Amino acid sequence: MSGNLNVTDGLYPELEEAGTGVKGIGFEALAAGEQSNGKMDDAATAPSATSESIELLEERKKSMTENEKKLKEQTMFFDDERRRIDFVLTYSKEDDLSEEAQEAVDAGDESALEGRSSPLSSTQKSHAKKMIKRHTFLKNMAKHGLEYEIQDCCESPDRKTYFVKVHAKFDALLSGAEELLLRMPIRPNTIHAKTYRERFFDGIKLKDPMLVDVPESLEIEDYFTAPFKVERKDLFHGIEDEAKFFSTAQRSQVTWHIMHNIQYAKDEDQVGIRRLMSNGTFNHVFPLHEGSHTVDKGEEVNTDRQFLYYNWYHPKKFYKDQPLDYVRRYFGEKVAIYFAWVGFYTLFLVPATLVGMVVMLYGLSTLVESRNFLARDYCNETYRELFYMCPLCDDGCDFWYLLDTCLFSRASLLFDNGATVFFAGFMALWGVLFLEFWKRRQFQLQYDWDMLGFEDAEERARPEFEQKIKRYVKKCKTAEGKKKFKVYNPVLERNEYIQPAHWFWPKLILTFSVLTSMVLVVLGIVISVLIYRVAIAGLIYRAVSNISGGPSVADLFVSISGACLQLVAIIIMNKVYEWLAYRLTDWELHRTQTEYDDSFTIKMYIFQFANFYSSLFYIAFFKGTLVGYPGNYTRIGSLRLDECSTYGCMLELTIQLGIIFVGKQLLNDCTELGIPLAKRIFRCLMRKEQTEEDVFTRWEKDFELVPVGEQGLFYEYLELVLQYGFVTIFVAAFPLAPFFALLNNIIEIRLDAFKFLTVFRRPVAVRYQDIGAWYGILDVVSKFSVVTNAWLIAVTSSFIPHEVFQYQYQTETNNNYADWSLGTFNTFSLIAEGSFPSPITADLLFVDENEQDTDVLYLPFVDFACLSNQTGKPITNFTQDEYQEFFNTYKGNESLIFDFHADSQCDEDNRANCRINGTKPCFLNSTVCRFRGLVNEGGVRPIKNYETLIARLAFVILFEHIIFILGGIIAFIIPDVPEGVQNEIKREKLLALEAVQTRHAEGKALDVEGEASGQEEQGEGRTSI
């Protein structure tokens, strides 16, 4: 939809004087003529079209051919089709001003809005101030070499948005490039150090299948570069071609820099487009995408956007290298370095995935009973009565057989075997290699992308910071109070606003307190889920008590449901804390955007770390150690902590980690694309209905896209750094983590590429030297993972106890690991505490003697001789009904067990209440149950417990020292700077020096010729005289 208003057709004669006058065309000239009275309403930045001019415009649109309409829709130029649009600003149509407000606006003085006899409303005053600032800003743009055109709101898709199209003159771009220290080409690069991959394919005479085919028209030539200087501009290659010397990303970057330095009010501190964005003077600021991302059938790719769409995003090219040089040329270094890091990380996951798959194959081989030491004992029917296990909870949980855990104990060695120990060490070294080789890759990119030694221009204060500080300054009544908010900058030789230290430090302390409180809330949620698991465990155990393998089924259900609850809690808390982190960071009032970003990053990562990993740390390191033992269980109130299964906590940790890790990735992949697409669809629905004659221009299409936002890439980094934690910190429990990470990242790269090319507005190109603070976080996580995996294997895994048993205790006659690893406790003492087997369990554990028709209940703790002696009748077992009566008598009345003396003769009808003389009840003291742990009755720790503890500590120390020493050796051996890059840097410095020397030599030669010519002219003059 076109209808552009040129800024210099008699509307602002002062701008014509600045040398930016361009003749209006069609509607623009008509619209400008309407405003020839010189008054300034909201069309002081865009004069409104009259009904007459709109009719002319409609007639012109109807007369346009399809080809003209298509060209108009795809154009990236002003109406003269010569000046490229480098930026687009938008602002909304506002209500008409009153006469008093209009007078102040025409005068262009904000002070005229104050102290009037009839005060203006706050809305009128706000609108008038915005119009004055907007007019002043656009007027001053011309002084900085920027030209603009305005499209009237009646021609916008929503009929209320003005579009300001900005073009930077070539001289302005040159000056901005010098200020930003942009490095521009000087000579072709004649040095090319081939990579190992290039040498390999050259050696076998085959084309590298992963290379992207680039059209000749879009090829990027490699040049040596030097910091741009206007006074030496003739030394730079391509300077004569004004249209191609700067890439579109560089043009937008320089234009953005220029707009940051344009004053919009009388006060010299009132500078920059960011402030105008923050106060609503302009609503949106964005550079244009390069036309459509697709091409019609039969047409060729001719823009970087189209090339990236078909060769970067397209799913068919998933195996191809990312065209990072083109990503950098189109989006700038900040976006390119992110995709370079993601691609490098994804490529490095390939060997980790392959080794992880081998480890999983080894784990699958342990399903065979001959290779599964747990299954040999746990699934052995002959050991059935030997392993009569203690109850798993207090109320309603019964004694049970170890045989019931056969299936899951067999499966536990899938992830808990000797190969995972190797894999943990491998991944620790993998993390070292990844970071070291990334440093080399990053240095290569820094050189290729002219980021070596890059120093940002002086970073301005955030508009939000200065606005709030100024409010505080205005409130100060004394000069001494105002001085607290200013400090002298000796470098820039000017006073700058600051936040007093006595304001900032209390905020920092309070923020730390809030962060600590939120981490405690996360731990509280972990405890809440733990209480849920404890509470639900008893119900599930009772519900499945009549099912074979019931305890294992209950453990699995409790683990999965607990993990799902934890995932839901993580997602909710993420949203809550994200909101809180933004509010806290805003409240801290950081001066620069870098300080703001760093503060926000630290808050978010610390919280996310606690949120995602806290439940995993509990299962891995505390669940199996804090439970206590029969007769002395650890409790939360009256609830007993749940314990690890007899085969350990490793399988439960794997389930928890898998659900949180994979569930988080699936959710992120859906929301990352779904939410931006939903926003874009909503914008399209809000658009007014179009007619066939309407022209939907490039800037209008880009306006409907979703803004990236200043924190856009932060969440991408955060997601992958958290993923890196899952891949490294608990990898011993989940060898498939690298595989799922690799699969996710392959999809992630394409989804992100799709978003940046089709869903998001084109971001402003920003120079970035590296991945910033994220490298330090990755380094800490890598080192921390060595410690966690060492303790995970030592404490959680059954690897160390089994090794102690195998080398210290196992003999030909003693090869029962289950018997060695389980503690022994007296059944009578547990019954006295309330752990009483129900009739259902007693029936389930019956022994079928001689294939009799009647089931014999398994009641090893009942002294039937005592009952026979008391009743005078032979009693060898109870029927189901008889045991039910016996159970009802004692369950809930455990005091009867200790007050067990008979005053009367028992008869057959009252046998459940029979007592014998003395204080001993009719229970057997000799019956025992087993408990997972190297502890016996009364908490006695046998010598094997201390031997195992020593072995665990020795493993941790040995593992950590070996990995850290090998990691240090690797870091020392691998140089940070590739040799080829070193040679290219030396060559570039030499060429830059030669260019300067040549320039000086040419200058001296010109001076000598000038002097000789002058002397000759003087000689001729003397002769003629």
Short mmCIF file of C-alpha atoms in Angstrom, two decimals, residues 2 6 157 213 218 242 414 424 451 509 527 535 538 574 596 617 620 660 668 746 753 828 830 868 882 910 1023:
data_model
loop_
_atom_site.label_atom_id
_atom_site.label_comp_id
_atom_site.label_asym_id
_atom_site.label_seq_id
_atom_site.Cartn_x
_atom_site.Cartn_y
_atom_site.Cartn_z
CA SER A 2 1.86 3.04 -1.13
CA ASN A 6 8.29 13.16 0.71
CA PRO A 157 -2.71 -2.03 6.60
CA ASP A 213 26.15 -24.60 -3.70
CA LEU A 218 25.97 -14.14 -4.49
CA GLU A 242 28.46 3.11 -3.54
CA LEU A 414 20.79 -50.86 31.06
CA ALA A 424 31.22 -40.56 32.21
CA MET A 451 36.10 -9.00 14.97
CA ILE A 509 21.27 -7.17 48.50
CA ILE A 527 10.05 -31.37 48.98
CA ALA A 535 1.91 -40.13 50.48
CA GLY A 538 1.40 -46.33 50.35
CA ASN A 574 10.01 -20.54 34.90
CA TYR A 596 21.33 -4.92 32.37
CA PHE A 617 20.30 -33.89 42.73
CA ALA A 620 21.04 -38.90 42.80
CA ILE A 660 12.35 -33.49 32.26
CA ASN A 668 10.41 -25.57 23.68
CA ILE A 746 19.26 -30.47 14.20
CA ALA A 753 16.53 -20.26 10.77
CA PHE A 828 9.15 -59.15 65.34
CA LEU A 830 9.09 -54.33 62.86
CA SER A 868 -1.21 -74.92 69.63
CA GLU A 882 -8.74 -66.88 60.54
CA ASN A 910 -11.12 -67.13 70.24
CA THR A 1023 61.64 35.01 -18.45
#
